[in-house]
Short mmCIF file of N, CA and C in Angstrom, two decimals:
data_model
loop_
_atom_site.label_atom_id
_atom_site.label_comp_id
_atom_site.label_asym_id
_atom_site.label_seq_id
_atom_site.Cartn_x
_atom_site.Cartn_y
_atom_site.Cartn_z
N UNK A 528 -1.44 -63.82 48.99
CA UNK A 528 -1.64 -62.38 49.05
C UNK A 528 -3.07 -62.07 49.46
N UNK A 529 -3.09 -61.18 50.07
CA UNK A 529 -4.51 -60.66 50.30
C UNK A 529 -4.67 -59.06 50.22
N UNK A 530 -6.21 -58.57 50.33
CA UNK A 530 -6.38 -57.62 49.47
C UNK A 530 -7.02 -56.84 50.53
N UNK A 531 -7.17 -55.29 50.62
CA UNK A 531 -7.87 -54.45 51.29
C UNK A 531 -9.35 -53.82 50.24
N UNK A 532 -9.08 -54.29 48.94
CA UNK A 532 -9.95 -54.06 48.55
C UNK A 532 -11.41 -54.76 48.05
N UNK A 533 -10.75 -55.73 47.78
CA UNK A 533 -11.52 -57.06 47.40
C UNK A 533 -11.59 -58.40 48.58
N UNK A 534 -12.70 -58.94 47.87
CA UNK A 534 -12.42 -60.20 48.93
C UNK A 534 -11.69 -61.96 47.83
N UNK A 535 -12.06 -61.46 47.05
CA UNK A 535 -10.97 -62.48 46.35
C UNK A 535 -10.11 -62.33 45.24
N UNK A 536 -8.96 -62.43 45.43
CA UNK A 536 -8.10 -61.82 44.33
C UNK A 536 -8.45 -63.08 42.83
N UNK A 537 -9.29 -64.09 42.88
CA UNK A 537 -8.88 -64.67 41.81
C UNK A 537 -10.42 -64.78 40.80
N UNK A 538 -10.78 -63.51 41.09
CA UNK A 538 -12.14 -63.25 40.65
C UNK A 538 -11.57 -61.67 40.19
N UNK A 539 -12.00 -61.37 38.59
CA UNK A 539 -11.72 -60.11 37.98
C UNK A 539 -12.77 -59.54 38.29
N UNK A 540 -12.41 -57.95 38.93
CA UNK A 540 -12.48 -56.91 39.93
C UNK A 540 -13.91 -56.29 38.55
N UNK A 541 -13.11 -56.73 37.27
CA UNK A 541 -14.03 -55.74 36.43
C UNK A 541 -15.16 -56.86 35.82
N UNK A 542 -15.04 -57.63 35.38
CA UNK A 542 -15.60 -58.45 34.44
C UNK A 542 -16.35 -59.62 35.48
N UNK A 543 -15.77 -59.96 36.57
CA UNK A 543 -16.43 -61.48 37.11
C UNK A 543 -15.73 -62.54 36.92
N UNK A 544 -15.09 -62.68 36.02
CA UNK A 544 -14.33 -63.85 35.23
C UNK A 544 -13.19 -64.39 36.28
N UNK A 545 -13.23 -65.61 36.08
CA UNK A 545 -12.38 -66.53 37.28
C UNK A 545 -10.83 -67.18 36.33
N UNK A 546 -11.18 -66.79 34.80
CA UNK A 546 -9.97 -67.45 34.27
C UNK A 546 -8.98 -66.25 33.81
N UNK A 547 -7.50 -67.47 34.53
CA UNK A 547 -5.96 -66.31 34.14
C UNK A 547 -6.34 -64.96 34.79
N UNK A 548 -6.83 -65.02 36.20
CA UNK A 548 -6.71 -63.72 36.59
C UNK A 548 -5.38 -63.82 37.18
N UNK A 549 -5.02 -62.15 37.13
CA UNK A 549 -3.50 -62.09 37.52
C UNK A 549 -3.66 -60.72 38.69
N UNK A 550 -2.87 -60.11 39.49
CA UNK A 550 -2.87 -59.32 41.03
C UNK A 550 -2.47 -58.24 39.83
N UNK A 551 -3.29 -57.28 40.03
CA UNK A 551 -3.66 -55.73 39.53
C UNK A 551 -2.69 -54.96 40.46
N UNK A 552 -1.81 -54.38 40.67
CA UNK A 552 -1.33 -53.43 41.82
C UNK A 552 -1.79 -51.52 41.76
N UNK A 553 -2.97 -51.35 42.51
CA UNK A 553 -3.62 -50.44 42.28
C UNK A 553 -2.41 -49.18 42.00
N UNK A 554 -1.66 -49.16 42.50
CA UNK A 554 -0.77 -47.84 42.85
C UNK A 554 0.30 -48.31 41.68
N UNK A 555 0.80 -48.40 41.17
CA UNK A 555 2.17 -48.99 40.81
C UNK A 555 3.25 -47.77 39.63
N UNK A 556 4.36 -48.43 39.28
CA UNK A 556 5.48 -47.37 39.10
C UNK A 556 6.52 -47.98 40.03
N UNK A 557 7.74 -47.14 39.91
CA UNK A 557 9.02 -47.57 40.42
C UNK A 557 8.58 -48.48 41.82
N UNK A 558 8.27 -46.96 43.26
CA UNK A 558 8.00 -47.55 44.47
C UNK A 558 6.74 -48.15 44.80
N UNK A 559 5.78 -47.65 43.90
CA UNK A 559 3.95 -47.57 43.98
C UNK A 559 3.97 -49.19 44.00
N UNK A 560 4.31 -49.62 43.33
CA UNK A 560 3.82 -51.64 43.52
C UNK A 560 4.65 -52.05 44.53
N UNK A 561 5.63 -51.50 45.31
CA UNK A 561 6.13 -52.19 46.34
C UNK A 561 5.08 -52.04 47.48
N UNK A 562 4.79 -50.04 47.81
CA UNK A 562 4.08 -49.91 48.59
C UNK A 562 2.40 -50.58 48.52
N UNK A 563 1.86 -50.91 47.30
CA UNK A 563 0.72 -51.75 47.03
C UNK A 563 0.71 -52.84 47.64
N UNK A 564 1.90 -53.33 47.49
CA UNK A 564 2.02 -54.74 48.06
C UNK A 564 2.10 -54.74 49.17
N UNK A 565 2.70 -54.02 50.32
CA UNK A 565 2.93 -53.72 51.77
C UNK A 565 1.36 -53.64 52.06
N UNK A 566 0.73 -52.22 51.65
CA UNK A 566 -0.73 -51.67 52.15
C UNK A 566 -1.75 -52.93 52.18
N UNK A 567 -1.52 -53.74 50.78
CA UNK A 567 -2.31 -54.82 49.92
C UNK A 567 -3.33 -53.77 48.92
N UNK A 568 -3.30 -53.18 48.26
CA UNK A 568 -3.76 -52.35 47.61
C UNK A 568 -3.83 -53.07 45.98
N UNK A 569 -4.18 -54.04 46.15
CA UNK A 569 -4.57 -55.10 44.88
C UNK A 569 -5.59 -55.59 44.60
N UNK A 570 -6.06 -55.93 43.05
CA UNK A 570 -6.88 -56.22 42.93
C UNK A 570 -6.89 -57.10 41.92
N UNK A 571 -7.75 -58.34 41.43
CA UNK A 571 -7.39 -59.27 40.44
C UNK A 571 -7.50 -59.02 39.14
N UNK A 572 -7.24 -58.69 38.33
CA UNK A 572 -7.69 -58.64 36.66
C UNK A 572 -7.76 -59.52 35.98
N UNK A 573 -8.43 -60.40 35.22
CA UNK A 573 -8.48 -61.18 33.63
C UNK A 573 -6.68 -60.41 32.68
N UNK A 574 -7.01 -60.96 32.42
CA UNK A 574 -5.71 -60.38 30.85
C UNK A 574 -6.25 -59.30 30.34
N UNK A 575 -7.55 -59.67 29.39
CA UNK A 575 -8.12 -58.51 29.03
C UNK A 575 -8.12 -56.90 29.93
N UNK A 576 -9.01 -57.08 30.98
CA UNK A 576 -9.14 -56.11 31.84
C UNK A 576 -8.07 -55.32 32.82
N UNK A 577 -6.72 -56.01 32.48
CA UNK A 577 -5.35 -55.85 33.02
C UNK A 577 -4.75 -55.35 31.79
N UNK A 578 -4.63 -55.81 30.78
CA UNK A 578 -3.13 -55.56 29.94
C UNK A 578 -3.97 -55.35 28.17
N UNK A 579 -5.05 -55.82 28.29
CA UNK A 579 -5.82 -55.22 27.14
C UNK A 579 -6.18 -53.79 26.72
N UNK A 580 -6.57 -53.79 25.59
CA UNK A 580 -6.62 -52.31 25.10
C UNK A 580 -7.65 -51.09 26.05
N UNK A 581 -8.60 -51.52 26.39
CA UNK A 581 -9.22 -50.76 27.79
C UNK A 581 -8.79 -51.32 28.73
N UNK A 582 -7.98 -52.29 29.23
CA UNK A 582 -7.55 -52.36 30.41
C UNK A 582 -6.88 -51.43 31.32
N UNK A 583 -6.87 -51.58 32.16
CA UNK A 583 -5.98 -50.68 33.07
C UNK A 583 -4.47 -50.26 32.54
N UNK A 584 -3.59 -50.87 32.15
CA UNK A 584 -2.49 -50.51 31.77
C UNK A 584 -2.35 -50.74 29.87
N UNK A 585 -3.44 -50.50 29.17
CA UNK A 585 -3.82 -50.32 27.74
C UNK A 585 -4.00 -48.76 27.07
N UNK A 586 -4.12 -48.75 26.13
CA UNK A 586 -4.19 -47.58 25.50
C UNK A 586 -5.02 -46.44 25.87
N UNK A 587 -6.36 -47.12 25.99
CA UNK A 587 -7.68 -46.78 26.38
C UNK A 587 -7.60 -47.28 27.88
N UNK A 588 -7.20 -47.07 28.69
CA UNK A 588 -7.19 -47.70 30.26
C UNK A 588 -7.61 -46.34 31.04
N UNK A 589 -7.01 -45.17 31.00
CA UNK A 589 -6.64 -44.54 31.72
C UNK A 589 -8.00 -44.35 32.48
N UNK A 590 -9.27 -44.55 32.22
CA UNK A 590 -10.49 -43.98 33.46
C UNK A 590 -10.27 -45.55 34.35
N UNK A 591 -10.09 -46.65 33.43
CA UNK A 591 -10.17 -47.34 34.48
C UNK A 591 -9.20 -47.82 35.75
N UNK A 592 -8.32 -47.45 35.26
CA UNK A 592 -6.70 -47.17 36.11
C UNK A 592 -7.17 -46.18 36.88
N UNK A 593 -7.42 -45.33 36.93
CA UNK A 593 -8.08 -43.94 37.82
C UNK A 593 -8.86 -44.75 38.56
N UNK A 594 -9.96 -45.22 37.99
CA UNK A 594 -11.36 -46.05 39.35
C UNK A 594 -10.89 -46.66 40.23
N UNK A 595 -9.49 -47.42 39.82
CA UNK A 595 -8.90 -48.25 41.00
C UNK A 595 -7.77 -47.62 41.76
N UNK A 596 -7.69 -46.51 41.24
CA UNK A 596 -6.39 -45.50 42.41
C UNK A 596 -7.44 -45.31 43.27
N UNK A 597 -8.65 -44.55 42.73
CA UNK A 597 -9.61 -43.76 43.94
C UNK A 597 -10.09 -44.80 44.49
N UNK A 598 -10.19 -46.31 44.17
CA UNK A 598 -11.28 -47.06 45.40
C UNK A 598 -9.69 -47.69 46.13
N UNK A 599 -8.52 -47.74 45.74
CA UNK A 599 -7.15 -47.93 46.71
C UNK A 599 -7.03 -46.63 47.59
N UNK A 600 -7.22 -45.38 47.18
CA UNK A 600 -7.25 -44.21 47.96
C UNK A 600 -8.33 -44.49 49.61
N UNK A 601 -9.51 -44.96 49.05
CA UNK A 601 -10.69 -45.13 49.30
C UNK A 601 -10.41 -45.61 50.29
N UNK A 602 -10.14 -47.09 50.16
CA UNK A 602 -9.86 -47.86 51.38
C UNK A 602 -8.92 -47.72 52.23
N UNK A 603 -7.91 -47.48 51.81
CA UNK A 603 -6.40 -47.22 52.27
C UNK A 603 -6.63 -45.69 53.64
N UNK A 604 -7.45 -44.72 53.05
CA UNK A 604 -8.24 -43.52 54.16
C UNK A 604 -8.96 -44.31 55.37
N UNK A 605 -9.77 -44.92 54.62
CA UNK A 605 -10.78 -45.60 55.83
C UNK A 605 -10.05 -46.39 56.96
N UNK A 606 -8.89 -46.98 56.47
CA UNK A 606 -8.10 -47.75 57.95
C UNK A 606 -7.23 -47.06 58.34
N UNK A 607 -6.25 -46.12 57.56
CA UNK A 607 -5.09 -45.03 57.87
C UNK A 607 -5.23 -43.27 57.81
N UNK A 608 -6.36 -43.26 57.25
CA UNK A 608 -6.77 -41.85 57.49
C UNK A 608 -5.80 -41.08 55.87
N UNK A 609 -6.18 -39.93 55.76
CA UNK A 609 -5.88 -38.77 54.59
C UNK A 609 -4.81 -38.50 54.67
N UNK A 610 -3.93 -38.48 56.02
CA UNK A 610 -2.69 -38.09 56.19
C UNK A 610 -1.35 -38.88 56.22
N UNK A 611 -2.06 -39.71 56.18
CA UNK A 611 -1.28 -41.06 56.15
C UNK A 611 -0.97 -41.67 54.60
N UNK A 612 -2.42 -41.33 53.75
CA UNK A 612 -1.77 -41.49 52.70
C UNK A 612 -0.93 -40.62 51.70
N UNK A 613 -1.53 -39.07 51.95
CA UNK A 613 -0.06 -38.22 51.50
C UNK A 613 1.07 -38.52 51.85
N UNK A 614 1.42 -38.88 52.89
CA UNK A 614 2.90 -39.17 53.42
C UNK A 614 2.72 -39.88 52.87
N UNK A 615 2.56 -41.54 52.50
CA UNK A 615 2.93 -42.82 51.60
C UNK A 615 3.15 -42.16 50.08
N UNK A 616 2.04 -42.46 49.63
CA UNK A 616 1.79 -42.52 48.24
C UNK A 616 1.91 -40.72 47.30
N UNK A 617 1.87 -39.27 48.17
CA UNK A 617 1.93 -38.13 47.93
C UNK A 617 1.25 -37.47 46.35
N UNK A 618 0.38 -38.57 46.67
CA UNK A 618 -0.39 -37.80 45.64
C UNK A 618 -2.11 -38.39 45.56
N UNK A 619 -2.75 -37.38 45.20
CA UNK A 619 -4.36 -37.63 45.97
C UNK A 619 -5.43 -37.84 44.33
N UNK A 620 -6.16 -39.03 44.29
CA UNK A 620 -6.46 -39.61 42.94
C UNK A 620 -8.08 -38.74 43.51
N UNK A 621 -8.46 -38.25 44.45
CA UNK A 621 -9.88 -38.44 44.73
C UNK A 621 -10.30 -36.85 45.09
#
């Protein structure tokens, strides 16, 4: 897999950490992780920083789940433009 956002998926996006990182899917939900996976709109997480209590999909996640819609928004504009991602994804994090 490769990434539009990062340059190595097996390095955590938040922390640095190289161990048990697992592919973050910036967008995700029913269609959102398919289309993540098409765009490459991924990014690596640790356990902690993925599925832990501030992690992205944790109790306490939600700003950091947000940081990584807007830097997937981010990039995803810069090669396909604003209009391109309303039509995909139809909804604007930024």
């Amino acid at each position: 897999m490769r990434s539009l956002l990062v340059k190595d998926l097996k390095v955590c996006a938040e922390c640095g950490t190289t161990e048990n990182v697992e592919t973050h899917h910036c967008i995700h939900g029913t269609s959102g992780r398919k289309l993540a996976t098409r765009y490459h709109l991924l990014v690596g997480l640790c356990p902690e920083c993925h599925r832990g209590t501030n992690g992205v999909h944790g109790k306490n996640g939600h700003e950091l789940d947000l940081k990584y819609k807007r830097l997937a928004q981010e990039k995803f504009e810069e090669k396909y433009g604003h209009e391109k991602w309303m039509e995909v994804f139809q909804k604007n994090y930024l």
